[in-house]
Coordinates of C-alpha atoms in Angstrom, one line a residue:
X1 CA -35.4 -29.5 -20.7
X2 CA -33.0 -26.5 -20.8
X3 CA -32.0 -24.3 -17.0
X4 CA -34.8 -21.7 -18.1
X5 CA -37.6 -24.4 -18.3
X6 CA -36.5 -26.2 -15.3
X7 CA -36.2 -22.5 -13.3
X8 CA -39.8 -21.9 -14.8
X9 CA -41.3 -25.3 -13.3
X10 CA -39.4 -25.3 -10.1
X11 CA -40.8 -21.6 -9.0
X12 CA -43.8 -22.9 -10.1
X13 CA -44.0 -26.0 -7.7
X14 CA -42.9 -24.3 -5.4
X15 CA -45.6 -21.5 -5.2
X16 CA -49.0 -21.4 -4.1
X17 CA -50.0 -19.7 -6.9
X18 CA -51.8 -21.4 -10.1
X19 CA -52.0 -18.3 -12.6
X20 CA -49.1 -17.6 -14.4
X21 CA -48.1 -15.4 -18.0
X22 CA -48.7 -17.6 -21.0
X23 CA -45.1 -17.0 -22.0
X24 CA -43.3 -19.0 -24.3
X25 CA -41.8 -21.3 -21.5
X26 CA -45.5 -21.9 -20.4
X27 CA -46.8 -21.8 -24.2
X28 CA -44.1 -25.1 -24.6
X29 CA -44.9 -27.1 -21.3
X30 CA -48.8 -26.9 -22.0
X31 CA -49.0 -27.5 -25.7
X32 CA -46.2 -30.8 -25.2
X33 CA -47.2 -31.9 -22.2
X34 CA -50.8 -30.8 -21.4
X35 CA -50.2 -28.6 -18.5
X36 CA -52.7 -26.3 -17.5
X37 CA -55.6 -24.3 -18.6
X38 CA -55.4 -21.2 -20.6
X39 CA -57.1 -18.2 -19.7
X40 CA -56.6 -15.1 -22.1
X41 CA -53.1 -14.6 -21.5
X42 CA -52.8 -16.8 -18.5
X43 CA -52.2 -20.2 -17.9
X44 CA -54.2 -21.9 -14.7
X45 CA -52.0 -24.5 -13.2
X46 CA -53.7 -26.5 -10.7
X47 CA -51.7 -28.7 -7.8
X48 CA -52.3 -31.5 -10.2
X49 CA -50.4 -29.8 -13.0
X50 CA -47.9 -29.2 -10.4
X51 CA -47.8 -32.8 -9.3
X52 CA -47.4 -33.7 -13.2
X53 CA -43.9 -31.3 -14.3
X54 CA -42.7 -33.0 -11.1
X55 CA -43.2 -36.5 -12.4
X56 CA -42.4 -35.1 -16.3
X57 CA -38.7 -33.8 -15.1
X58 CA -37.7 -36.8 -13.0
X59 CA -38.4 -38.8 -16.2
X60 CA -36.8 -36.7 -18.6
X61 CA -34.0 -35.0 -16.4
X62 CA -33.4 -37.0 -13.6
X63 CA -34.0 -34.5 -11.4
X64 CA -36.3 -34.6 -8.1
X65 CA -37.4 -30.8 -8.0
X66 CA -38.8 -31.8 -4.2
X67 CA -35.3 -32.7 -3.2
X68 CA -32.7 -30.4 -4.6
X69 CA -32.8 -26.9 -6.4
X70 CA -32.0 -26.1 -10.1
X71 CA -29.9 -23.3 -8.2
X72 CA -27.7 -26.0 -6.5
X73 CA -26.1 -27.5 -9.8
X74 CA -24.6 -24.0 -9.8
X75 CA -21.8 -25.2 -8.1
X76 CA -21.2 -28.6 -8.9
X77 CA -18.3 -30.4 -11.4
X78 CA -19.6 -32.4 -13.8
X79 CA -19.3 -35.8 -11.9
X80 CA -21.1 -34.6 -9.2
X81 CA -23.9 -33.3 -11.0
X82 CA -24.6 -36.9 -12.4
X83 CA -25.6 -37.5 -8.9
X84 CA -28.8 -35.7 -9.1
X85 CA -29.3 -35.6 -13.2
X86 CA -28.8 -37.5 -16.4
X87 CA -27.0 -34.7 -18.2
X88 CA -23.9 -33.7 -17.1
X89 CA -24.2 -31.0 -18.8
X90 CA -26.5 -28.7 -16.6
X91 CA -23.3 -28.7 -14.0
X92 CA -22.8 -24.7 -13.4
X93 CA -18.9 -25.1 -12.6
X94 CA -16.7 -24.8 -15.4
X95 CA -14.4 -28.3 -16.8
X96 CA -11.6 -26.1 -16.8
X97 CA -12.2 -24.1 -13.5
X98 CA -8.9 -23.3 -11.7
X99 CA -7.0 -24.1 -14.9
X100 CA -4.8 -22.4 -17.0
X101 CA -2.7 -21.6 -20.6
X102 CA 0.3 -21.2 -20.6
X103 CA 3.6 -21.2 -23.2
X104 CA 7.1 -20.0 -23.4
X105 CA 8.2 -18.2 -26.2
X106 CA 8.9 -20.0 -29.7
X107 CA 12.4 -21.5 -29.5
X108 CA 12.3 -21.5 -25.7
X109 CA 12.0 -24.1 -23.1
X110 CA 8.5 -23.6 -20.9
X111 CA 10.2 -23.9 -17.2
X112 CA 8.1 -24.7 -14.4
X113 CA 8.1 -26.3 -11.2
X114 CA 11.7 -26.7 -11.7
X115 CA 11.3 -28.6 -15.3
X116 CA 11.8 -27.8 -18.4
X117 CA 9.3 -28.4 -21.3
X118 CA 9.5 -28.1 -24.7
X119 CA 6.8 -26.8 -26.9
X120 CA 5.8 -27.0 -30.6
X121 CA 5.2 -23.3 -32.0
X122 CA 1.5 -22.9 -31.4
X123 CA 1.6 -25.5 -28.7
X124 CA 0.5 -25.0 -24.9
X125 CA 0.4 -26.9 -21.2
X126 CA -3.1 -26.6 -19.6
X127 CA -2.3 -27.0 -15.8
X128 CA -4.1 -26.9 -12.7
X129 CA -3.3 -23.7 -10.9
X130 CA -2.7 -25.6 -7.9
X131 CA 0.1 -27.5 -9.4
X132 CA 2.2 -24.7 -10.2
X133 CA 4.7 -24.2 -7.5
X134 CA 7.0 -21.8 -9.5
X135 CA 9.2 -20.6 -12.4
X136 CA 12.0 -20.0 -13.8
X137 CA 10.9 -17.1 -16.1
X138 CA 11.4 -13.7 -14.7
X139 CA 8.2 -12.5 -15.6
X140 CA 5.2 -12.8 -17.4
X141 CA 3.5 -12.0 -21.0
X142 CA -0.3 -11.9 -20.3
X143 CA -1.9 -12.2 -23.4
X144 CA -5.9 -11.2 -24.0
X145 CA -7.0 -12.9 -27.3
X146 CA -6.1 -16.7 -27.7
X147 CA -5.7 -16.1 -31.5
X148 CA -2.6 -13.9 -30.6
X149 CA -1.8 -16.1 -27.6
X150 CA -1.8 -19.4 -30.0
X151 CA 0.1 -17.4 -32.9
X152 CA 2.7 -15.8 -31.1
X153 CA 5.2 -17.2 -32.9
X154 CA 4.1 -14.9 -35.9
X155 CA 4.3 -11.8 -34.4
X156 CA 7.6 -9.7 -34.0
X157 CA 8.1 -9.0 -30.4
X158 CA 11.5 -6.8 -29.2
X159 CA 11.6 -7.4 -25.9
X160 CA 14.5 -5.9 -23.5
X161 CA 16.6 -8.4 -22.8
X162 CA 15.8 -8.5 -19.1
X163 CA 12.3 -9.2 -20.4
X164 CA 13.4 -11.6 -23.1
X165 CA 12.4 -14.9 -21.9
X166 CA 9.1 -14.5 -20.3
X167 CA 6.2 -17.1 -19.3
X168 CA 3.6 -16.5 -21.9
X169 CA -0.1 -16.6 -20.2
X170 CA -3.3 -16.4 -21.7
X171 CA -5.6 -14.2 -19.8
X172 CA -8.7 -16.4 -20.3
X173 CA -12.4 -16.5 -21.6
X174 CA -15.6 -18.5 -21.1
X175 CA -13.2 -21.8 -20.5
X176 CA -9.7 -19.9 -18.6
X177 CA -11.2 -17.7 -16.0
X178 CA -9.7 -14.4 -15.4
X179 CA -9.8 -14.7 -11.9
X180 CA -7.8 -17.5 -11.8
X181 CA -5.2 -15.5 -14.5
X182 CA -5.4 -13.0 -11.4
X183 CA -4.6 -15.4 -8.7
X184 CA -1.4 -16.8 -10.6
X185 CA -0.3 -13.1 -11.2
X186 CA -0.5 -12.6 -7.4
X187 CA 1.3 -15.9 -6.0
X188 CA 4.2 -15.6 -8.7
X189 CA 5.1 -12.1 -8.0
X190 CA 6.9 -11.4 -11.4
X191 CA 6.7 -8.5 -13.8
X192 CA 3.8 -8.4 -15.9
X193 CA 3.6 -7.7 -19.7
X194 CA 0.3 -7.1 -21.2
X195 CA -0.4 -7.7 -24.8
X196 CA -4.6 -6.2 -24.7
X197 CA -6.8 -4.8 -27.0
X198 CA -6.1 -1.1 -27.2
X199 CA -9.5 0.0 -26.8
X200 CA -10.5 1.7 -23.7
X201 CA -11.6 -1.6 -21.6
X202 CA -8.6 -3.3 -22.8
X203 CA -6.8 -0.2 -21.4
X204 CA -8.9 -0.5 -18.4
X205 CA -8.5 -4.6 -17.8
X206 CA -5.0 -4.4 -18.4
X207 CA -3.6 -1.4 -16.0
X208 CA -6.1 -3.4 -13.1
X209 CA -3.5 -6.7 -13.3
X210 CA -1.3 -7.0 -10.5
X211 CA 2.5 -6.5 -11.0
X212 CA 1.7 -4.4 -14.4
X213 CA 4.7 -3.1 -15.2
X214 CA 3.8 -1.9 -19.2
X215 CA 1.7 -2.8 -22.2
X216 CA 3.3 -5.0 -25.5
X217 CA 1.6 -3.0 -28.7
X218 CA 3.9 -1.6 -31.9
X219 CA 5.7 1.9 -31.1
X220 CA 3.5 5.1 -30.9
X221 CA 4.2 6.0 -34.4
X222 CA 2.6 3.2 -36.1
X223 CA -0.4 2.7 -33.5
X224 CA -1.2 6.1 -34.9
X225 CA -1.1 5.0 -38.6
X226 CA -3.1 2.4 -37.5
X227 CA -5.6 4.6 -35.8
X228 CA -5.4 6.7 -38.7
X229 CA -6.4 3.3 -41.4
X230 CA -10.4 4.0 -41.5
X231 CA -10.1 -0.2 -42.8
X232 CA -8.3 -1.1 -39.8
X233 CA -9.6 1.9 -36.7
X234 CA -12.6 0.4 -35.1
X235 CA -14.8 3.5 -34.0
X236 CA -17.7 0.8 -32.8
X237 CA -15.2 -0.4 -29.7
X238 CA -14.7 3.1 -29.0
X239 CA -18.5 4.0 -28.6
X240 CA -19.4 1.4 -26.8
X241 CA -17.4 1.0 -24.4
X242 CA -16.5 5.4 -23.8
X243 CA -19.2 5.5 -21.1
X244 CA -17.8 2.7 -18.7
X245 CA -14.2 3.6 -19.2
X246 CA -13.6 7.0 -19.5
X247 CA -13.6 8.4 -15.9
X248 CA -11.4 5.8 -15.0
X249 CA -9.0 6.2 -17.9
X250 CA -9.0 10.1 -17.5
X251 CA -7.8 9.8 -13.8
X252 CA -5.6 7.1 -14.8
X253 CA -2.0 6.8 -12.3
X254 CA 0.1 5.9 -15.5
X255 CA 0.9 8.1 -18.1
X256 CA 1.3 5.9 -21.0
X257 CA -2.6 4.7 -20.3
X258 CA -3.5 8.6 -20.2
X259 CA -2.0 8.9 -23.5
X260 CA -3.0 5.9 -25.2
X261 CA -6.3 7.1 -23.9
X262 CA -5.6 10.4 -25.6
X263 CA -4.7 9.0 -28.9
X264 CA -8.1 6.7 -28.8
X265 CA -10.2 9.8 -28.1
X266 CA -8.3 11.9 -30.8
X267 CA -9.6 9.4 -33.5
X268 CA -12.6 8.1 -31.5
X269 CA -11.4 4.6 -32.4
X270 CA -10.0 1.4 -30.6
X271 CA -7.9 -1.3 -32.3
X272 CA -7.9 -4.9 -31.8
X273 CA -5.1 -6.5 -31.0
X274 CA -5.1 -9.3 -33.9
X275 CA -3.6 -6.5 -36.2
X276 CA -0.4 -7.2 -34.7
X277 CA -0.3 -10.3 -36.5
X278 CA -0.7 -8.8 -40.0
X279 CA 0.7 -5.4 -39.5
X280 CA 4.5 -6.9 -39.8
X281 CA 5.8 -4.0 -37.3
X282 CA 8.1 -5.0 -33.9
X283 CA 5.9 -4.9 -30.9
X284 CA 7.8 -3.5 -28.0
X285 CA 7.4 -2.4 -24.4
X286 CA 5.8 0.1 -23.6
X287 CA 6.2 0.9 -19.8
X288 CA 3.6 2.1 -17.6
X289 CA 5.2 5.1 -16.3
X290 CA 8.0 5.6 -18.4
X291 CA 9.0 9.6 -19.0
X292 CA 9.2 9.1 -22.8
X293 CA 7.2 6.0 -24.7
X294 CA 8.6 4.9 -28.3

C-alpha cells in the first residue's frame, strides 16, 4: 500500500466515524479486501472493519498504525524507517539530504578542504555538506539545470580572469536540495555566479542567492536574437509564471534584473538555459549592478 492509502486507513482508525466517501481509495480497500458496506455513495465501516486494515497493513506493510503515525516516517532516513516498515521506501527524508554537486571547471583541479581533485569532463564529487570545510576557488558558479551543470565543458564561458577558476555547484532538484545549495553559499562567503533560466522565476531564484554578484548568460545582443527565434522564445514560461514574479522583478534592486526583465516582457517570452549549449556564443558575466551590461 502506497502513503495515500495508508493516510486514508490511519484517519480512518483513528475516528469514531464509520461513513465515509466511496472514493477510489475506499472503492480499492473494499473491493480487495472486503472492507465495509456500501451505501449509495458511502461506505459503512464498522470497528470491525477497522480492526481488519489494522491487521491487513501490519501484514502487508509492517506497520502497527496503533503505534506510530504514517506522518512520522516523514522524517526518518531510510535505515531508520526499516524499524517500523518493510519498505524502505516510504522514508520521507531524502538519500541525498544535506548533500551536494559539485565540479571545477574542465581542465581544472576541484580544490577542497585543502585537496586537490581531479575530474573527468562531465564528472562530479557528491559530498556531504558537513564535510566541506573550505576552498580554494575564489568563488562560485551556481548552476540551475544539471544538463548544463553535467555539460559544462561544452559551453563557451569568458569569464574575467578574477572569476576564472570558480567552484562549479549545481543548485539542486528533487535529489540536491536548494536549501542546502543556500547553506553552502552562506558558510563559504565567496562571489556567486549564476548560470539560471532566464525566465522571470529564474530571474527571481537567482537575484534571492546570497553573495550574487551577476548572472552567466550570452551578451545582450544575442539573448535578444534569441528572444527574437519564435523556435527557440518560449512564451509558455513567460505566462505562467508573469503573475508570481512580476511585482518582485519590477521593484527589483539590480538593474541588470530590471532589464532582463524588460527584454522578457518586450517579447513576452523566457528562454531556457539549455540553449547555451547549442547556441555556440561566449557566455559572459553579466554583473548585477553594473552601469553598462554587454
Amino acid at each position: 500500500m502506497n502513503k495515500q492509502l495508508l493516510s486514508v486507513i490511519e484517519r480512518a482508525i483513528r475516528s469514531d466515524n464509520q461513513l465515509f466517501p466511496f472514493n477510489q481509495s475506499w472503492e480499492y480497500l473494499h473491493r480487495q479486501y472486503n472492507i465495509g458496506q456500501t451505501q449509495g455513495n458511502k461506505l459503512k465501516v464498522t470497528q470491525q472493519d477497522k480492526d481488519d486494515l489494522i491487521v491487513v497493513v501490519k501484514h502487508e506493510n509492517g506497520i502497527d498504525l496503533e503505534q506510530i503515525s504514517v506522518a512520522d516516517f516523514a522524517a526518518m532516513n531510510r535505515e531508520a524507517a526499516l524499524f517500523f516498515a518493510l519498505d524502505e521506501k516510504i522514508a520521507g527524508q531524502s538519500v541525498k539530504k544535506d548533500r551536494l554537486a559539485i565540479k571545477a571547471l574542465t581542465g581544472r583541479a576541484l580544490k577542497i578542504n585543502g585537496l586537490s581533485y581531479s575530474l573527468p569532463g562531465s564528472g562530479y564529487l557528491d559530498m556531504a555538506l558537513t564535510d566541506i570545510t573550505g576552498t580554494a576557488h575564489n568563488c562560485i558558479l551556481l548552476i540551475e539545470n544539471y544538463r548544463c551543470f553535467d555539460r559544462l565543458e561544452k559551453m563557451r564561458l569568458n569569464l574575467p580572469d578574477q572569476y576564472a577558476d570558480p567552484l562549479v555547484l549545481y543548485r539542486g532538484d528533487n535529489d540536491y536540495s536548494e536549501k542546502t545549495v543556500r547553506q553552502l553559499l552562506a558558510q563559504l562567503n565567496l562571489p556567486v555566479l549564476a548560470m539560471a533560466d532566464l525566465d522571470p522565476q529564474g530571474l527571481c531564484i537567482a537575484q534571492s542567492f546570497p553573495h550574487i554578484i551577476g548572472l552567466i548568460a550570452p551578451c545582450l545582443a544575442n539573448l535578444e536574437a534569441l528572444l527574437e527565434d519564435k523556435q527557440k522564445a518560449n512564451p509558455k514560461l513567460y505566462d505562467k509564471q508573469l503573475a508570481d514574479c512580476q511585482n518582485t522583478l519590477l521593484t527589483s534592486p539590480h538593474s541588470l534584473i530590471r532589464q532582463l526583465w524588460g527584454m522578457m516582457k518586450k517579447h513576452q517570452a523566457g528562454i531556457v538555459q539549455e540553449y547555451w549549449l547549442q547556441a555556440g556564443c561566449a557566455l559572459v558575466l553579466h554583473r548585477l549592478d553594473s552601469a553598462e551590461h554587454q
